[in-house]
Every structure is written in structure tokens, then in C-alpha cells.
mmCIF file of C-alpha atoms in Angstrom:
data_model
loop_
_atom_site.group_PDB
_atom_site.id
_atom_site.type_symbol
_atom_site.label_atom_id
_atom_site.label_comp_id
_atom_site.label_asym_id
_atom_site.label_seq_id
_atom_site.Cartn_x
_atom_site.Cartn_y
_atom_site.Cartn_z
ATOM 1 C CA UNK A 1 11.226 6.711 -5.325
ATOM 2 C CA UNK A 2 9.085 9.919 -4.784
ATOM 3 C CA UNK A 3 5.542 10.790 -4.863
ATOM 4 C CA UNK A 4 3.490 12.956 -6.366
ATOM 5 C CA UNK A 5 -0.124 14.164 -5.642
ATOM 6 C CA UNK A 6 -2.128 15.012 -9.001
ATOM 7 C CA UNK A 7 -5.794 16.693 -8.695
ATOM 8 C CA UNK A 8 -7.486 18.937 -10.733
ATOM 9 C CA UNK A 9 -4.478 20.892 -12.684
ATOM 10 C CA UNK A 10 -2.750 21.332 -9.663
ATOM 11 C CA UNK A 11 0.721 18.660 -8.921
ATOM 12 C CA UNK A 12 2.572 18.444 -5.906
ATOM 13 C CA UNK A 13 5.139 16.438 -4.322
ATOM 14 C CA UNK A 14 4.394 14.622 -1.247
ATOM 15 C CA UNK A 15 7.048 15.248 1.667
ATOM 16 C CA UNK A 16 8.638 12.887 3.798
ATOM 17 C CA UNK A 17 5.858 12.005 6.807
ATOM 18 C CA UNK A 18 2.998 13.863 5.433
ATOM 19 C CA UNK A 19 -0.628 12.136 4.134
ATOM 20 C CA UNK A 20 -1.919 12.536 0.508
ATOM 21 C CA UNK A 21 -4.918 13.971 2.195
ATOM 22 C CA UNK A 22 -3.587 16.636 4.021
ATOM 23 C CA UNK A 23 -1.501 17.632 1.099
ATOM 24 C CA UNK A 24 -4.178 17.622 -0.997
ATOM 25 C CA UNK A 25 -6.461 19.967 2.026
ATOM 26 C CA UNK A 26 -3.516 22.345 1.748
ATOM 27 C CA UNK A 27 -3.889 23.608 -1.364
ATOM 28 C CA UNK A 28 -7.558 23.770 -1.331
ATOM 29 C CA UNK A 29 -8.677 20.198 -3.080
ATOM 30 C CA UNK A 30 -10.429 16.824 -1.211
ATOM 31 C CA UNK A 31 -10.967 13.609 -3.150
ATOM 32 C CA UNK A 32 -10.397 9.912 -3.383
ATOM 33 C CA UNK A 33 -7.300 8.134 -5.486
ATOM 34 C CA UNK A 34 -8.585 6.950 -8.981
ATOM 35 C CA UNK A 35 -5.485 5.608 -10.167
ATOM 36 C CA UNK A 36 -1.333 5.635 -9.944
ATOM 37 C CA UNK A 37 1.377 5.233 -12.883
ATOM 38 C CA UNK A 38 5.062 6.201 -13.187
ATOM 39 C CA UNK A 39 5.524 9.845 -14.596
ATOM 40 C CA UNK A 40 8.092 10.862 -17.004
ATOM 41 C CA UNK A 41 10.223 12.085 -14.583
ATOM 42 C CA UNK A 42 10.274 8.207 -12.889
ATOM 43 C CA UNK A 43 8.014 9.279 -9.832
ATOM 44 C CA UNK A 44 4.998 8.012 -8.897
ATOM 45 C CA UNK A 45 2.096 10.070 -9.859
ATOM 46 C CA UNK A 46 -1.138 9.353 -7.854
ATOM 47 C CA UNK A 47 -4.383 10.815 -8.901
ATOM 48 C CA UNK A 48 -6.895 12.045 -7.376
ATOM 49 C CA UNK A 49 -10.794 12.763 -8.268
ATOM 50 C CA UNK A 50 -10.933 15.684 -6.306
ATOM 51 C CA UNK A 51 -13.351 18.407 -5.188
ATOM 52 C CA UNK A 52 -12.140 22.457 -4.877
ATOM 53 C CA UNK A 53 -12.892 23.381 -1.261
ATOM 54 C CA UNK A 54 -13.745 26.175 0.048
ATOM 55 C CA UNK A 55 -10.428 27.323 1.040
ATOM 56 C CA UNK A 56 -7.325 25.300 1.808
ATOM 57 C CA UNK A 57 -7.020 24.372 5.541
ATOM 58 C CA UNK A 58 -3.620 24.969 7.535
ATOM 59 C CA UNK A 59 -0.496 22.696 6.917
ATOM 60 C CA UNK A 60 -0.094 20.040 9.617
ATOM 61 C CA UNK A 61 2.948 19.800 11.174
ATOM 62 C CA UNK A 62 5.248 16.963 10.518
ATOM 63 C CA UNK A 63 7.694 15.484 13.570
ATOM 64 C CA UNK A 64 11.803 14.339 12.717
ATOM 65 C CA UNK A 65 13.072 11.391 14.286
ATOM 66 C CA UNK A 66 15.633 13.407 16.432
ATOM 67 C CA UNK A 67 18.148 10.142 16.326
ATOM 68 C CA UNK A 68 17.491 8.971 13.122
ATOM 69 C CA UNK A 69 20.176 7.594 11.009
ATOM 70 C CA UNK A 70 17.915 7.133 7.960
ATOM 71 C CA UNK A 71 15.375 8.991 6.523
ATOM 72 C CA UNK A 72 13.075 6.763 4.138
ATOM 73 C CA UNK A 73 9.951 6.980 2.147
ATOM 74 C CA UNK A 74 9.213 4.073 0.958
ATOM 75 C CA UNK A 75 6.269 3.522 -1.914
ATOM 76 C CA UNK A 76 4.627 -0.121 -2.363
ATOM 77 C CA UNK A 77 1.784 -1.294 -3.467
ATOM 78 C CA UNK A 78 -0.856 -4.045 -2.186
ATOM 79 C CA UNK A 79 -3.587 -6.113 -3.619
ATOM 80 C CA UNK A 80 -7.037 -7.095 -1.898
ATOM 81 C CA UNK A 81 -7.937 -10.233 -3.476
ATOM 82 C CA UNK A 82 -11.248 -11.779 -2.854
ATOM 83 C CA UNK A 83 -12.724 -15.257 -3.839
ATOM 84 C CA UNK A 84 -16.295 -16.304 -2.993
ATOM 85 C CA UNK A 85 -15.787 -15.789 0.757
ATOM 86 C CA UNK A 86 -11.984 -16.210 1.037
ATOM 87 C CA UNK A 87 -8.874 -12.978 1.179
ATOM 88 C CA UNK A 88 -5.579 -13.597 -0.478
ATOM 89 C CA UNK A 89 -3.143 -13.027 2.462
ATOM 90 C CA UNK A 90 0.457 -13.604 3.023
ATOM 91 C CA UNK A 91 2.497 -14.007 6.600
ATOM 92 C CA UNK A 92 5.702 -12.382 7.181
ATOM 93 C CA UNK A 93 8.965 -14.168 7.459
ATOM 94 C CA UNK A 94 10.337 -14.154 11.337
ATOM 95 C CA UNK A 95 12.813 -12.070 10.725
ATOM 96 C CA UNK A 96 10.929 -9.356 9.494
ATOM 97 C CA UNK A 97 11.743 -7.040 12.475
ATOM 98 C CA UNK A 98 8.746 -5.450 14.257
ATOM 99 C CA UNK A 99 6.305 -7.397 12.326
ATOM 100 C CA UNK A 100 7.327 -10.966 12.824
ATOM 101 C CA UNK A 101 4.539 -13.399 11.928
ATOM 102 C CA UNK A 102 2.041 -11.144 11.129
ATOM 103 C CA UNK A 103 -0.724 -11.065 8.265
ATOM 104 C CA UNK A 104 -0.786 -8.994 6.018
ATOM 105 C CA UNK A 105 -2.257 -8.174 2.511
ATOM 106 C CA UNK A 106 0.288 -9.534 -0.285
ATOM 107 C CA UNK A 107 2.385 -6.926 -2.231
ATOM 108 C CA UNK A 108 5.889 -5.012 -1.938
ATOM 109 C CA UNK A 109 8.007 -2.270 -3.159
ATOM 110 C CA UNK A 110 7.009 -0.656 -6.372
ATOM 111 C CA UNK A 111 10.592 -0.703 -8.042
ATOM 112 C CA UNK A 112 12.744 1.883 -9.226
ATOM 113 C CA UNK A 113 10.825 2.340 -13.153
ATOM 114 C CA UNK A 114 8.093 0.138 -12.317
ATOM 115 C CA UNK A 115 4.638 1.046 -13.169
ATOM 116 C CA UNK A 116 2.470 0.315 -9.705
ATOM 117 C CA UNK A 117 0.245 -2.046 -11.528
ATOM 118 C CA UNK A 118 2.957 -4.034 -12.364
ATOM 119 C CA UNK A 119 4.372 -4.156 -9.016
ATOM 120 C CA UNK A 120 0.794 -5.312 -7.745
ATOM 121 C CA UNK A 121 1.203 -8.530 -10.352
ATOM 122 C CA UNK A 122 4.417 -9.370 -9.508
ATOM 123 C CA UNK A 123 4.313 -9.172 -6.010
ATOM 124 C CA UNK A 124 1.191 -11.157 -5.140
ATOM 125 C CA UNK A 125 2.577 -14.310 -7.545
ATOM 126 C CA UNK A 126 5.992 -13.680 -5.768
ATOM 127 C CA UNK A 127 4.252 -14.307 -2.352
ATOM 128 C CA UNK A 128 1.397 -16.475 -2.628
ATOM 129 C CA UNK A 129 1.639 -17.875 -6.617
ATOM 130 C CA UNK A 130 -1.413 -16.726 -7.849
ATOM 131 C CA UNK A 131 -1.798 -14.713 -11.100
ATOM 132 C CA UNK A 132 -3.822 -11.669 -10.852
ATOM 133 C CA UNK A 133 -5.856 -9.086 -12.881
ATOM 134 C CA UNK A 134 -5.274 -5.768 -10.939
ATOM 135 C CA UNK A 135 -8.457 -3.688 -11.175
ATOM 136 C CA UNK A 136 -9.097 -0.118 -9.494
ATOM 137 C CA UNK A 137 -6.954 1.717 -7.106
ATOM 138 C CA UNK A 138 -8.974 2.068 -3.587
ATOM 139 C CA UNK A 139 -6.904 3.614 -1.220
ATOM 140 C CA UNK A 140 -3.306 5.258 -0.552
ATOM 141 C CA UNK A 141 -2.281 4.422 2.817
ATOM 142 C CA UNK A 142 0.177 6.786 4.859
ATOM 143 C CA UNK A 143 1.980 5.847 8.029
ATOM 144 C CA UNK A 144 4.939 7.678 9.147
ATOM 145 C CA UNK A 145 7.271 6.342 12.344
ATOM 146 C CA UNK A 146 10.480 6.363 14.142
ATOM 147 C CA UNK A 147 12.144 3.045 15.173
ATOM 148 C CA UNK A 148 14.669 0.576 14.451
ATOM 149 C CA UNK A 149 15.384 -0.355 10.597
ATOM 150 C CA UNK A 150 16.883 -3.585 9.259
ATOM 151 C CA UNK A 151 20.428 -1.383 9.798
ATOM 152 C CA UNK A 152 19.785 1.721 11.173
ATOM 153 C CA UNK A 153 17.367 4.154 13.462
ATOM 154 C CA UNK A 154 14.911 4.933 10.666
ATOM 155 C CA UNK A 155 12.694 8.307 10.128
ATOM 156 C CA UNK A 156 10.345 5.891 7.689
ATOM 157 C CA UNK A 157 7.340 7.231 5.700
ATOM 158 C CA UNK A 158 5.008 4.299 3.981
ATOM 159 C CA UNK A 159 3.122 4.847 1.375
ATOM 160 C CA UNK A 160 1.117 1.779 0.583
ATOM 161 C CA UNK A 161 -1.305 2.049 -2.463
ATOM 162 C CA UNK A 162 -3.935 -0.612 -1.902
ATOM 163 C CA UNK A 163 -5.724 -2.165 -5.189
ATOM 164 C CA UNK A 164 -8.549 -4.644 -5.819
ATOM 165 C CA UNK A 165 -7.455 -7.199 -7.948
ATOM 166 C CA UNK A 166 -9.463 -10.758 -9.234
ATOM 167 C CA UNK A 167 -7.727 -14.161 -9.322
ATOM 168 C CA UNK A 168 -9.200 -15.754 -12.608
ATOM 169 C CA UNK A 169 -7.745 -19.452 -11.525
ATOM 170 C CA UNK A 170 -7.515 -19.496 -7.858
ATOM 171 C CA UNK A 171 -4.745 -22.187 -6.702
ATOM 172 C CA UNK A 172 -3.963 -23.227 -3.252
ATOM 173 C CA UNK A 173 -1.832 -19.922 -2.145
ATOM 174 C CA UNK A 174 2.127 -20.785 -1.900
ATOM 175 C CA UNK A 175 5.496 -18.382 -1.298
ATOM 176 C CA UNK A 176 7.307 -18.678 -4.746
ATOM 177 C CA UNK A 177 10.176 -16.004 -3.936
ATOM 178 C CA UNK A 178 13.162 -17.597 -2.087
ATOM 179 C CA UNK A 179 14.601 -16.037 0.938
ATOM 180 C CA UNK A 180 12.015 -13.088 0.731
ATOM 181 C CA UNK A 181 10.061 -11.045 3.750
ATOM 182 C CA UNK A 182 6.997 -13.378 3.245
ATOM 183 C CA UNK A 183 7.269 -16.928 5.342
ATOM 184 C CA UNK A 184 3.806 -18.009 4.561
ATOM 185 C CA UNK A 185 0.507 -17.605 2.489
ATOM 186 C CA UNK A 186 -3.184 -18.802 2.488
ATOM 187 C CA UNK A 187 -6.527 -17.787 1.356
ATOM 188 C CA UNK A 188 -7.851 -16.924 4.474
ATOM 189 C CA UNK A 189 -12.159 -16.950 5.621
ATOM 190 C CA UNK A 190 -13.263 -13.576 5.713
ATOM 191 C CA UNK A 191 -15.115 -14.154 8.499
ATOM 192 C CA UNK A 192 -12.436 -14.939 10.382
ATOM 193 C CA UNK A 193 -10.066 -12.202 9.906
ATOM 194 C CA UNK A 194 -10.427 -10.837 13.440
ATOM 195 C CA UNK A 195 -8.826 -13.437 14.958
ATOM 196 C CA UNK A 196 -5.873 -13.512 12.910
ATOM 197 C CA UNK A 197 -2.676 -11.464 14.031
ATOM 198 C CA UNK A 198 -2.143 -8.829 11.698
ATOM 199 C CA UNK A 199 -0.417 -5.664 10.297
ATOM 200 C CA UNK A 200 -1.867 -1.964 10.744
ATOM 201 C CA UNK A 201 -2.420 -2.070 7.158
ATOM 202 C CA UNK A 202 -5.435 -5.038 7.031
ATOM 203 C CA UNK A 203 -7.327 -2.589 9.399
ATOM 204 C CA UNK A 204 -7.078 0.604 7.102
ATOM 205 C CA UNK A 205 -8.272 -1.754 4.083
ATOM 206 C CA UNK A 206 -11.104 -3.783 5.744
ATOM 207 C CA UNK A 207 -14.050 -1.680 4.567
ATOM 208 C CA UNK A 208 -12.707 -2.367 0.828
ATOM 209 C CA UNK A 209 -12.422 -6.760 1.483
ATOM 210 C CA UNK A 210 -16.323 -7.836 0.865
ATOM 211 C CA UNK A 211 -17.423 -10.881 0.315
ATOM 212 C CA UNK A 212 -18.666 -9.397 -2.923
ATOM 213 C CA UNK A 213 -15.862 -8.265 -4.011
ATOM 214 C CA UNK A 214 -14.301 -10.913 -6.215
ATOM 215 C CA UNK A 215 -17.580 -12.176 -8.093
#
């Protein structure tokens, strides 16, 4: 599943390895993400409030995996979660290669024809059992690398959409999908995230988990 970048009247398509925002500083326009949704063509639009600049700046230059096997953009989406003073998490299964045992902020792949929202819902009662009410979109996340896949050398592009969502009835947090990538889940002190081992992603998020944030 692709990408698209939406601001003002302007639409373009995201390339393998490159960040919404310098796409967006290419062709002249800054802003923050107000919301995704599966176009008519079954990509994933993502739209942006944005702001004309002053001119565009120069394109930045994108590096190939010179032994890659695979080449793989991959589009999920993630849900921060807060209740009174507690973050929805999940943990990783072992197995997940490069990232065994380590926290992370529940959600998945957005599926072929899935609308994003949806994919928020369904993945956070998949991996922790809660039912959620996905809210606004806060940030797109970009991280491009070069390593080992579950079968190949990968050239892999994420592109993690980050929501806030509200858990009306909080339960204690449990995995509900058999045999999946998540081994454990928890609602997890907010003051106590630091010491917790965790993905790259819980870092980019962090200024959007407050305490506040689920009252």
C-alpha cells in the first residue's frame, strides 16, 4: 500500500525512503497531519494543514540498500492511549527480529482497503483487548533502513501514523490475537516510561503521551 501527501490543492506520492516533510518542503508547502483515509484509488491519503513557503527547498537525497533483496514500504498505524496517569503499551513477541522484547505503542499494518482509523481499532483490541475511540491524527512517523527482514535483506521504509485515541472502559490490558508479533501488554505509569526498553517509535511520540491526555 502507497502513500500519498495531500496539502493545499497540491497531491503527491510519497517515494520509497523519503519523509512526508521533506516532500511536502519540496514543492513549496510546511504543515502538520490533520487526518488520513483510504482514497479512491486504495492509497492512503494523508493530509496536511499546511502553510505556502516561500519557495520550495532542494530535494534530499534518498540512499538504496545496495544488497537488498526487498524493497518495502510499509504503512501502519498506532494509537497513544492515555488513562489518568497510565499509557496503553504492548511488548513484542521474541521472535520479532531486531526488536525482540521491546515496548512499543500498540497498532499494526493498515490493510490492503482498510481505512487507517479502522486499523487503529482493530489493532489495539488485537494486542492489548481494549476497545477504543480513535480521536485526531498527531503525527506521521518516517524511518527508512537497510537490514535483515523476516526472509530477506530488506530496503524498508515505515510509515507509522500515530493517533490519540480514549479507552471509554479501561480493562486490565491482555494479547487477544494468537500467534501474532505482540508477546505481551500492560498499561504502563507514565512516569516510568524511561526505564522501560523500547522501540524508536515511543521516543518520536513522547511529547504527544500527557498525563492529560485521556481525561
Amino acid at each position: 500500500m502507497s502513500v500519498v501527501i495531500v496539502a493545499g490543492d497540491g497531491r503527491w506520492p510519497l517515494r520509497h525512503g523519503q519523509d512526508p516533510v521533506d516532500l511536502l518542503a519540496e514543492n513549496g508547502w510546511s504543515g502538520d497531519p490533520v487526518h488520513a483515509a483510504l482514497g479512491e484509488d486504495g492509497r492512503i491519503e494523508v493530509h496536511y494543514d499546511g502553510v505556502a513557503l516561500d519557495e520550495p527547498s532542494a530535494p534530499v537525497p534518498i540512499g538504496q540498500g545496495q544488497h537488498a533483496t526487498r524493497v518495502h514500504q510499509r504503512v501502519a498505524a498506532y494509537a497513544v492511549v492515555v488513562d489518568e496517569d497510565r499509557l496503553l503499551m504492548s511488548r513484542l513477541a521474541d521472535w520479532v527480529r531486531g526488536a525482540a522484547g521491546l515496548w512499543t505503542l500498540p497498532g499494526g499494518g493498515v490493510e490492503p482497503g482498510e481505512e487507517p482509523l479502522d486499523a487503529v481499532a482493530r489493532e489495539c483490541h488485537e494486542e492489548t483487548g481494549q476497545r477504543v475511540v480513535v480521536d485526531e491524527l498527531v503525527q506521521v512517523q518516517s524511518q527508512h533502513w537497510y537490514g535483515a527482514g523476516a526472509d530477506a535483506d530488506e530496503d524498508f521504509h515505515a510509515v507509522r501514523l500515530i493517533y490519540r485515541a480514549t479507552c471509554p472502559q479501561p480493562t486490565p490490558a491482555r494479547v487477544v490475537e494468537v500467534d501474532g508479533s505482540t508477546g505481551d501488554a500492560a498499561w504502563v505509569p507514565i512516569d516510568g516510561l524511561e526505564a522501560l526498553p523500547q522501540t524508536w517509535m515511543i521516543g518520536m511520540a513522547r511529547p504527544h503521551v500527557r498525563v492529560d491526555a485521556g481525561r
